[in-house]
Short mmCIF file of C-alpha atoms in Angstrom, two decimals:
data_model
loop_
_atom_site.label_atom_id
_atom_site.label_comp_id
_atom_site.label_asym_id
_atom_site.label_seq_id
_atom_site.Cartn_x
_atom_site.Cartn_y
_atom_site.Cartn_z
CA MET A 1 -27.77 -24.34 -1.62
CA ASN A 2 -23.97 -24.48 -1.45
CA ASP A 3 -21.80 -24.37 -4.58
CA LEU A 4 -20.31 -27.68 -5.70
CA ASN A 5 -17.00 -28.38 -7.39
CA ILE A 6 -16.52 -30.70 -10.37
CA ASN A 7 -16.56 -33.72 -8.03
CA ASN A 8 -19.89 -32.63 -6.53
CA GLU A 9 -18.16 -31.84 -3.23
CA ASP A 10 -19.33 -28.97 -1.07
CA ILE A 11 -16.88 -26.11 -1.79
CA ILE A 12 -17.61 -24.34 1.49
CA ASN A 13 -16.65 -27.44 3.45
CA LEU A 14 -13.35 -27.63 1.53
CA LYS A 15 -12.26 -24.21 2.81
CA GLU A 16 -9.44 -24.34 5.36
CA LYS A 17 -10.62 -23.73 8.92
CA ALA A 18 -8.34 -21.74 11.19
CA LEU A 19 -7.99 -21.34 14.94
CA CYS A 20 -6.30 -17.98 15.64
CA VAL A 21 -3.95 -17.83 18.63
CA GLY A 22 -2.35 -14.77 20.24
CA LEU A 23 0.13 -14.18 23.05
CA ASN A 24 -0.21 -11.14 25.31
CA LEU A 25 3.12 -10.56 27.02
CA THR A 26 2.22 -9.07 30.41
CA SER A 27 5.86 -8.24 31.21
CA LEU A 28 6.13 -5.71 28.36
CA VAL A 29 5.61 -2.02 29.03
CA LYS A 30 3.12 -0.79 26.43
CA LYS A 31 4.19 2.06 24.15
CA PRO A 32 1.62 4.59 22.90
CA ASP A 33 1.83 3.20 19.35
CA ASP A 34 1.57 -0.48 20.39
CA ILE A 35 -1.54 -2.12 18.99
CA ASP A 36 -3.78 -3.77 21.62
CA ILE A 37 -3.87 -7.58 21.59
CA GLU A 38 -7.63 -7.51 20.84
CA ASP A 39 -7.13 -5.22 17.83
CA SER A 40 -4.13 -7.24 16.71
CA MET A 41 -6.17 -10.45 16.87
CA LEU A 42 -9.02 -8.83 14.93
CA GLU A 43 -6.48 -7.88 12.27
CA LEU A 44 -5.14 -11.46 12.28
CA LYS A 45 -8.65 -12.80 11.63
CA GLU A 46 -9.05 -10.39 8.71
CA LEU A 47 -5.72 -11.57 7.33
CA VAL A 48 -6.84 -15.21 7.60
CA GLN A 49 -10.05 -14.37 5.73
CA ALA A 50 -8.07 -12.41 3.13
CA ALA A 51 -5.95 -15.52 2.59
CA GLY A 52 -9.11 -17.50 1.83
CA ALA A 53 -9.67 -19.45 5.05
CA GLU A 54 -12.50 -19.47 7.58
CA VAL A 55 -11.87 -18.43 11.19
CA VAL A 56 -13.58 -20.94 13.48
CA GLY A 57 -12.21 -19.73 16.81
CA ASP A 58 -9.65 -17.62 18.63
CA LEU A 59 -7.65 -17.83 21.82
CA ILE A 60 -5.43 -15.36 23.71
CA GLN A 61 -2.94 -16.37 26.40
CA ASN A 62 -1.52 -13.95 28.96
CA ARG A 63 2.05 -14.87 29.74
CA SER A 64 5.08 -13.06 31.16
CA SER A 65 7.59 -14.48 28.68
CA ILE A 66 7.91 -16.48 25.46
CA ASP A 67 8.67 -20.20 25.74
CA ALA A 68 11.73 -20.90 23.58
CA ALA A 69 10.57 -24.39 22.58
CA THR A 70 6.82 -24.00 21.99
CA TYR A 71 6.25 -20.23 22.25
CA MET A 72 3.39 -20.65 24.76
CA GLY A 73 4.50 -23.63 26.83
CA SER A 74 3.71 -27.28 26.16
CA GLY A 75 0.72 -27.30 28.53
CA LYS A 76 -0.99 -24.48 26.65
CA ILE A 77 -0.18 -26.10 23.31
CA GLU A 78 -1.98 -29.25 24.52
CA GLU A 79 -5.02 -27.07 25.28
CA ILE A 80 -4.78 -25.56 21.81
CA LYS A 81 -4.71 -29.07 20.32
CA ALA A 82 -7.89 -30.05 22.17
CA TYR A 83 -9.62 -26.80 21.22
CA ALA A 84 -8.57 -27.12 17.56
CA ASP A 85 -9.84 -30.70 17.48
CA SER A 86 -13.20 -29.68 18.96
CA LEU A 87 -13.57 -26.98 16.29
CA ASN A 88 -12.48 -29.33 13.51
CA ALA A 89 -9.82 -26.75 12.59
CA SER A 90 -7.39 -27.74 9.85
CA MET A 91 -4.70 -25.28 10.97
CA VAL A 92 -3.63 -23.05 13.85
CA VAL A 93 -2.51 -19.50 13.04
CA PHE A 94 -0.22 -17.69 15.51
CA ASN A 95 -0.25 -13.89 15.76
CA ASP A 96 3.55 -13.58 15.84
CA GLU A 97 6.53 -14.87 13.91
CA LEU A 98 7.72 -18.30 15.10
CA SER A 99 11.09 -19.94 14.71
CA GLY A 100 11.43 -23.10 12.66
CA ALA A 101 11.99 -25.15 15.83
CA GLN A 102 8.88 -23.70 17.49
CA ILE A 103 6.76 -24.52 14.42
CA ARG A 104 8.08 -28.10 14.37
CA ASN A 105 7.55 -28.60 18.11
CA ILE A 106 4.02 -27.17 18.06
CA GLU A 107 3.14 -29.17 14.96
CA ASP A 108 4.34 -32.39 16.67
CA ILE A 109 1.93 -31.76 19.56
CA VAL A 110 -1.08 -30.33 17.71
CA GLY A 111 -0.85 -32.58 14.66
CA LYS A 112 -2.17 -29.85 12.36
CA LYS A 113 -0.67 -27.26 10.05
CA ILE A 114 0.94 -24.41 11.99
CA ILE A 115 1.07 -20.96 10.37
CA ASP A 116 2.61 -17.83 11.85
CA ARG A 117 1.65 -14.25 11.02
CA THR A 118 4.61 -13.74 8.69
CA THR A 119 3.80 -16.83 6.62
CA LEU A 120 0.18 -15.68 6.44
CA ILE A 121 1.06 -12.21 5.10
CA LEU A 122 3.56 -13.70 2.63
CA ASP A 123 0.82 -16.05 1.42
CA ILE A 124 -1.59 -13.16 0.81
CA PHE A 125 1.08 -11.26 -1.07
CA ALA A 126 1.78 -14.37 -3.14
CA GLN A 127 -1.90 -14.58 -4.11
CA ARG A 128 -2.23 -10.88 -4.96
CA ALA A 129 1.02 -10.12 -6.82
CA LEU A 130 0.20 -9.71 -10.52
CA SER A 131 3.24 -8.13 -12.13
CA ARG A 132 6.50 -9.94 -12.79
CA GLU A 133 8.22 -7.60 -10.34
CA GLY A 134 5.64 -8.19 -7.62
CA LYS A 135 5.94 -11.96 -7.95
CA LEU A 136 9.72 -11.78 -7.77
CA GLN A 137 9.59 -9.54 -4.69
CA VAL A 138 7.26 -11.94 -2.90
CA GLU A 139 9.35 -14.97 -3.81
CA LEU A 140 12.49 -13.25 -2.53
CA ALA A 141 10.78 -12.49 0.78
CA GLN A 142 9.56 -16.10 1.02
CA LEU A 143 13.06 -17.45 0.43
CA LYS A 144 14.62 -15.11 2.99
CA TYR A 145 12.01 -16.18 5.54
CA ARG A 146 12.40 -19.91 4.89
CA LEU A 147 16.19 -20.07 4.67
CA PRO A 148 16.95 -19.95 8.43
CA ARG A 149 14.06 -22.37 9.02
CA LEU A 150 15.23 -25.17 6.73
CA TYR A 151 16.23 -27.40 9.58
CA GLY A 152 13.40 -26.54 11.91
CA MET A 153 10.12 -26.52 10.05
CA GLY A 154 9.80 -30.21 9.39
CA GLY A 155 6.56 -31.01 7.59
CA GLN A 156 6.00 -27.35 6.71
CA MET A 157 8.83 -27.43 4.19
CA SER A 158 7.77 -30.68 2.55
CA ARG A 159 4.18 -29.65 1.81
CA THR A 160 3.40 -28.50 -1.69
CA GLY A 161 0.14 -27.00 -2.89
CA ALA A 162 -1.52 -27.59 0.49
CA GLY A 163 -3.23 -24.23 0.86
CA ILE A 164 -2.21 -21.25 2.98
CA GLY A 165 1.52 -20.98 3.49
CA THR A 166 2.46 -23.00 0.40
CA ARG A 167 1.29 -20.73 -2.42
CA GLY A 168 2.88 -18.16 -4.63
CA PRO A 169 5.73 -17.79 -7.10
CA GLY A 170 7.62 -20.32 -4.94
CA GLU A 171 4.72 -22.78 -4.91
CA GLN A 172 6.85 -25.66 -6.13
CA LYS A 173 8.40 -27.78 -3.37
CA LEU A 174 11.39 -26.00 -1.87
CA GLU A 175 14.30 -28.42 -1.60
CA LYS A 176 16.05 -28.45 1.73
CA ASP A 177 19.15 -27.31 -0.07
CA LYS A 178 20.57 -24.06 1.25
CA ARG A 179 22.68 -23.49 -1.86
CA HIS A 180 19.67 -23.87 -4.13
CA ILE A 181 17.76 -21.21 -2.17
CA LEU A 182 20.74 -18.85 -2.05
CA ASN A 183 21.27 -19.21 -5.81
CA ARG A 184 17.60 -18.59 -6.52
CA ALA A 185 17.61 -15.52 -4.27
CA ALA A 186 20.69 -14.18 -6.06
CA ASN A 187 19.00 -14.66 -9.45
CA ILE A 188 15.88 -12.86 -8.26
CA ARG A 189 17.94 -9.92 -7.00
CA LYS A 190 19.61 -9.76 -10.41
CA GLU A 191 16.24 -9.72 -12.19
CA LEU A 192 14.90 -7.06 -9.83
CA LYS A 193 17.93 -4.87 -10.52
CA GLU A 194 17.00 -4.90 -14.21
CA VAL A 195 13.44 -3.89 -13.32
CA VAL A 196 14.79 -1.08 -11.14
CA LYS A 197 16.94 0.15 -14.06
CA ILE A 198 13.85 0.38 -16.27
CA ARG A 199 11.96 2.23 -13.54
CA ASP A 200 14.87 4.64 -13.08
CA ILE A 201 14.79 5.45 -16.81
CA GLN A 202 11.03 6.05 -16.67
CA ARG A 203 11.45 8.16 -13.53
CA ALA A 204 14.18 10.25 -15.19
CA GLN A 205 11.87 10.87 -18.16
CA ARG A 206 9.05 12.01 -15.86
CA SER A 207 11.48 14.29 -14.04
CA LYS A 208 12.63 15.75 -17.35
CA ASN A 209 9.03 16.46 -18.31
CA ARG A 210 8.47 18.06 -14.88
CA VAL A 211 5.21 16.22 -14.24
CA PRO A 212 4.43 16.43 -10.50
CA ILE A 213 3.91 13.13 -8.65
CA VAL A 214 1.46 12.56 -5.79
CA ALA A 215 1.92 9.32 -3.83
CA LEU A 216 -0.85 7.59 -1.87
CA VAL A 217 0.30 5.78 1.27
CA GLY A 218 -1.49 4.28 4.24
CA TYR A 219 -2.67 1.21 6.06
CA THR A 220 -4.11 -1.59 3.98
CA ASN A 221 -7.86 -1.25 3.32
CA ALA A 222 -7.88 2.48 4.13
CA GLY A 223 -9.36 3.19 0.70
CA LYS A 224 -6.28 4.23 -1.30
CA SER A 225 -7.38 2.48 -4.50
CA THR A 226 -10.90 3.92 -4.29
CA LEU A 227 -9.40 7.38 -3.84
CA LEU A 228 -7.06 6.89 -6.81
CA ASN A 229 -10.00 5.87 -9.01
CA GLU A 230 -11.84 9.06 -8.08
CA ILE A 231 -8.82 11.30 -8.65
CA ILE A 232 -8.07 9.94 -12.14
CA LYS A 233 -11.62 10.77 -13.27
CA THR A 234 -10.43 14.39 -13.47
CA HIS A 235 -8.28 13.61 -16.53
CA PRO A 236 -9.83 14.00 -20.02
CA ASP A 237 -8.21 10.69 -21.07
CA TYR A 238 -9.94 8.81 -18.22
CA GLU A 239 -11.36 5.43 -19.14
CA LYS A 240 -13.12 2.93 -16.87
CA ASP A 241 -10.54 0.22 -17.60
CA LYS A 242 -7.79 2.45 -16.15
CA GLU A 243 -9.30 2.09 -12.69
CA VAL A 244 -7.54 -0.21 -10.22
CA PHE A 245 -9.11 -3.19 -8.46
CA VAL A 246 -11.08 -2.27 -5.34
CA LYS A 247 -12.41 -4.64 -2.69
CA ASP A 248 -13.14 -4.31 1.03
CA MET A 249 -10.29 -6.57 2.13
CA LEU A 250 -6.68 -6.42 3.30
CA PHE A 251 -4.05 -6.12 0.54
CA ALA A 252 -6.57 -6.09 -2.33
CA THR A 253 -3.86 -4.60 -4.56
CA LEU A 254 -0.08 -4.87 -4.35
CA ASP A 255 1.46 -3.64 -7.57
CA VAL A 256 2.40 0.02 -7.92
CA THR A 257 -0.13 1.89 -10.06
CA LEU A 258 0.74 5.11 -11.89
CA ARG A 259 -2.09 7.13 -13.45
CA LYS A 260 -2.61 10.61 -14.95
CA ALA A 261 -4.88 13.17 -13.27
CA LEU A 262 -5.75 16.83 -13.72
CA LEU A 263 -5.86 19.66 -11.19
CA PRO A 264 -8.63 22.29 -11.22
CA ASN A 265 -6.17 24.66 -12.96
CA LYS A 266 -5.75 22.08 -15.78
CA LYS A 267 -2.24 21.18 -14.68
CA GLU A 268 -1.47 17.50 -15.19
CA PHE A 269 0.04 15.34 -12.45
CA LEU A 270 0.69 11.67 -11.80
CA VAL A 271 -0.82 9.78 -8.88
CA VAL A 272 0.92 6.69 -7.51
CA ASP A 273 -0.81 4.04 -5.41
CA THR A 274 1.55 2.01 -3.19
CA VAL A 275 1.24 -1.26 -1.27
CA GLY A 276 -0.68 -0.90 1.99
CA PHE A 277 0.91 -1.38 5.40
CA VAL A 278 -0.12 -3.51 8.34
CA SER A 279 1.18 -3.93 11.90
CA LYS A 280 4.02 -6.44 12.23
CA LEU A 281 4.65 -6.24 8.47
CA PRO A 282 7.51 -8.73 7.91
CA HIS A 283 10.90 -7.01 7.53
CA ASP A 284 11.81 -9.30 4.64
CA LEU A 285 8.70 -8.11 2.83
CA VAL A 286 9.49 -4.43 3.45
CA ASP A 287 13.03 -5.01 2.18
CA ALA A 288 11.81 -6.90 -0.89
CA PHE A 289 9.29 -4.19 -1.77
CA LYS A 290 11.68 -1.34 -0.98
CA ALA A 291 12.34 -0.64 -4.68
CA THR A 292 8.59 -0.36 -5.19
CA LEU A 293 8.01 1.73 -2.08
CA GLU A 294 10.84 4.07 -3.08
CA GLU A 295 8.44 5.65 -5.58
CA VAL A 296 7.27 7.57 -2.50
CA THR A 297 10.69 9.18 -2.05
CA TYR A 298 10.45 10.72 -5.54
CA ALA A 299 6.98 12.16 -4.99
CA ASP A 300 6.35 15.90 -4.79
CA LEU A 301 3.48 15.33 -2.38
CA ILE A 302 2.25 12.48 -0.17
CA LEU A 303 -1.38 11.75 0.63
CA HIS A 304 -1.53 9.71 3.84
CA ILE A 305 -4.86 7.87 3.71
CA ILE A 306 -6.43 6.84 7.03
CA ASP A 307 -9.64 4.92 7.66
CA ALA A 308 -11.61 7.39 9.82
CA THR A 309 -13.90 4.58 11.05
CA ASN A 310 -11.11 2.42 12.49
CA THR A 311 -10.76 2.60 16.27
CA SER A 312 -7.00 1.99 15.91
CA SER A 313 -6.49 4.76 13.33
CA ASP A 314 -3.89 6.57 15.47
CA ILE A 315 -1.80 3.39 15.77
CA GLN A 316 -2.22 2.69 12.05
CA LYS A 317 -1.08 6.27 11.36
CA SER A 318 2.05 5.66 13.46
CA THR A 319 2.74 2.39 11.59
CA THR A 320 2.65 4.17 8.22
CA GLU A 321 4.78 7.07 9.50
CA SER A 322 7.34 4.56 10.78
CA VAL A 323 7.66 2.96 7.32
CA LEU A 324 7.97 6.41 5.70
CA LYS A 325 10.77 7.20 8.16
CA ASP A 326 12.54 3.96 7.19
CA LEU A 327 12.26 5.04 3.56
CA LYS A 328 13.60 8.51 4.49
CA ALA A 329 10.43 10.05 3.09
CA ASP A 330 9.10 11.43 6.38
CA ASP A 331 10.21 14.98 5.48
CA LYS A 332 7.94 15.16 2.41
CA TYR A 333 5.02 17.58 2.51
CA THR A 334 2.04 15.42 3.45
CA ILE A 335 -1.72 15.89 3.38
CA THR A 336 -3.51 13.63 5.87
CA VAL A 337 -6.70 12.24 4.35
CA TYR A 338 -9.30 10.74 6.69
CA ASN A 339 -11.42 8.56 4.41
CA LYS A 340 -14.80 6.78 4.77
CA ILE A 341 -16.59 9.61 6.63
CA ASP A 342 -19.82 8.48 4.97
CA LYS A 343 -19.85 5.76 7.63
CA LEU A 344 -19.63 8.28 10.49
CA ASP A 345 -22.09 10.68 12.06
CA LEU A 346 -21.26 13.91 10.26
CA ASP A 347 -20.97 15.94 13.47
CA ILE A 348 -18.21 13.90 15.14
CA TYR A 349 -15.21 14.58 12.91
CA PRO A 350 -13.04 17.74 13.09
CA ARG A 351 -13.01 20.57 10.56
CA ASN A 352 -10.70 20.37 7.56
CA GLN A 353 -7.31 22.02 8.02
CA GLU A 354 -4.58 23.21 5.64
CA ASP A 355 -2.91 19.79 5.56
CA MET A 356 -5.82 17.59 6.69
CA VAL A 357 -9.12 16.72 5.03
CA TYR A 358 -12.07 14.49 5.95
CA LEU A 359 -13.74 12.90 2.94
CA SER A 360 -15.42 9.89 1.41
CA ALA A 361 -13.84 8.77 -1.85
CA LYS A 362 -16.66 6.28 -2.37
CA LYS A 363 -19.44 8.90 -1.97
CA ASN A 364 -17.42 11.78 -3.50
CA ILE A 365 -17.73 13.88 -0.32
CA ASN A 366 -15.13 16.69 -0.05
CA MET A 367 -13.16 15.39 -3.06
CA ASP A 368 -13.22 18.95 -4.44
CA LYS A 369 -11.58 20.18 -1.24
CA LEU A 370 -8.84 17.56 -1.57
CA MET A 371 -8.15 18.52 -5.20
CA ASP A 372 -7.87 22.19 -4.17
CA MET A 373 -5.41 21.22 -1.42
CA ILE A 374 -3.33 19.15 -3.86
CA GLN A 375 -3.26 22.07 -6.31
CA LYS A 376 -2.19 24.50 -3.58
CA ALA A 377 0.57 22.18 -2.42
CA LEU A 378 1.90 21.54 -5.93
CA ASP A 379 1.68 25.22 -6.87
CA LYS A 380 4.01 26.32 -4.10
CA ASP A 381 6.80 26.66 -6.66
CA SER A 382 4.65 28.31 -9.32
CA TYR A 383 4.81 31.92 -10.49
CA LYS A 384 1.75 34.10 -11.01
CA VAL A 385 2.43 36.41 -13.95
CA LYS A 386 0.79 38.75 -16.44
CA LEU A 387 2.05 38.18 -19.97
CA LEU A 388 1.67 40.37 -23.03
CA LEU A 389 1.76 38.04 -26.03
CA PRO A 390 2.16 39.59 -29.51
CA TYR A 391 -0.60 38.63 -31.95
CA ASP A 392 1.91 36.83 -34.14
CA GLN A 393 2.61 34.55 -31.11
CA GLY A 394 -0.99 33.36 -30.84
CA ASN A 395 0.22 29.75 -30.74
CA ILE A 396 1.76 30.47 -27.31
CA PHE A 397 -1.62 31.63 -25.98
CA SER A 398 -3.24 28.46 -27.35
CA SER A 399 -0.53 26.27 -25.81
CA LEU A 400 -0.81 27.95 -22.39
CA SER A 401 -4.61 27.70 -22.49
CA ASP A 402 -4.34 23.94 -22.98
CA LYS A 403 -1.87 23.54 -20.13
CA TYR A 404 -3.06 26.06 -17.52
CA ALA A 405 -6.21 27.68 -16.20
CA ILE A 406 -6.23 31.22 -17.56
CA GLU A 407 -7.26 33.58 -14.73
CA ALA A 408 -7.87 36.56 -17.03
CA PHE A 409 -7.10 37.72 -20.57
CA GLU A 410 -7.72 40.84 -22.62
CA TYR A 411 -7.19 41.76 -26.27
CA LEU A 412 -5.13 44.97 -26.46
CA ASP A 413 -3.74 46.95 -29.38
CA THR A 414 -0.26 45.54 -28.74
CA GLY A 415 -1.26 41.90 -28.10
CA ILE A 416 -3.07 39.55 -25.72
CA SER A 417 -2.74 40.28 -22.00
CA VAL A 418 -2.86 36.97 -20.06
CA THR A 419 -2.87 36.39 -16.27
CA LEU A 420 -1.98 32.88 -15.06
CA SER A 421 0.38 30.83 -12.87
CA LEU A 422 3.35 29.12 -14.54
CA ASP A 423 5.70 26.41 -13.36
CA GLU A 424 9.40 27.20 -13.18
CA ILE A 425 10.24 25.86 -16.65
CA ASP A 426 7.52 27.86 -18.43
CA TYR A 427 8.25 30.89 -16.28
CA ASN A 428 11.85 30.96 -17.54
CA LYS A 429 10.66 30.19 -21.08
CA TYR A 430 8.12 33.03 -21.29
CA LYS A 431 9.46 35.60 -18.81
CA LYS A 432 10.44 37.95 -21.69
CA TYR A 433 6.70 38.48 -22.25
CA ILE A 434 5.99 39.51 -18.65
CA GLU A 435 4.26 42.86 -18.54
CA ILE A 436 6.02 45.57 -16.55
CA GLN A 437 3.73 46.32 -13.63
#
């Protein structure tokens, strides 16, 4: 039996029904990192489902060029109208970004709501943003997208609260007043600058304390949040409510998450989860979230998470690397993490390498190997020493035991002999106790 709402209406039947439409430009020479139209359309369907709608059909047109007025040509749009009507679709979702004029012209022919890929992704971000900063970033991206379309989108701009494409921090009706939008965008930028100032202060404090930072990056739904939840279980202060939301869907989490974790040698570090990427991620969205994504540029180590089960994993890897290059973070030492191997036959994936590991965060397979790799990468600037601590400096031994893994110690007549690896700050602090070899 289907669930009913307060008016005893079938909730399932109230869900928006979408026809997904894609254009395959046959005149374009394919690059190695170009996603296939079939894979791109599959991703579009997942985005539609993530936005809360039901996909009732799909259609791909092969065409040599884009039609300036209707994107696919008026004849094809008439076919789309007939197909959408036969499926009882409430909207048509296009796999590319459309101009305001194209949306208006298509809407005039089809007579249904027209959504492009950019609007769809913005809508998902609007639903998922939880923090004040996240909501502001999404609203700024929405305003930047809608501004050049004020005089072209027709009915799209006048709808309010009508489902996908109308939600988010900017859910109220957007007046067709350019000045109003520009003023609002300026105010948002001002608010975001204040947020950035606070983050800069927090970042400076972390830098002062010399706590290493490991950033998780990757395609959306690659398992970054699941991996973060497993990593933070290493910390003695771990609590279940510190875990981040996990769901098998695109863009399940958006807001930057910073959590404490512990290496096998007892050294503390911070792990940062960032927003996931997707092909054709709107530029306005990347720009709006740049302050958030810049956490990656301050990381000591990057974990690039890849879904090992995805047939387009190489293309997804290129997409993430492209964003890292835009952020000028492509020179950071990176460990490539192929996740979800529990869904593969165990004999088909390669052996682990120095900067590459195959694991399952969900099933805790090879997590120990990843933690060892993280420790090795973060300990590149550490110093292995043998200290001789006088007995009247026993508090130093206690302090070092809490902070580091003691490799060996011995009680001698002259003091405690301790072998361990120190970071640069503690090395300079305690180097007077180094035993002469």
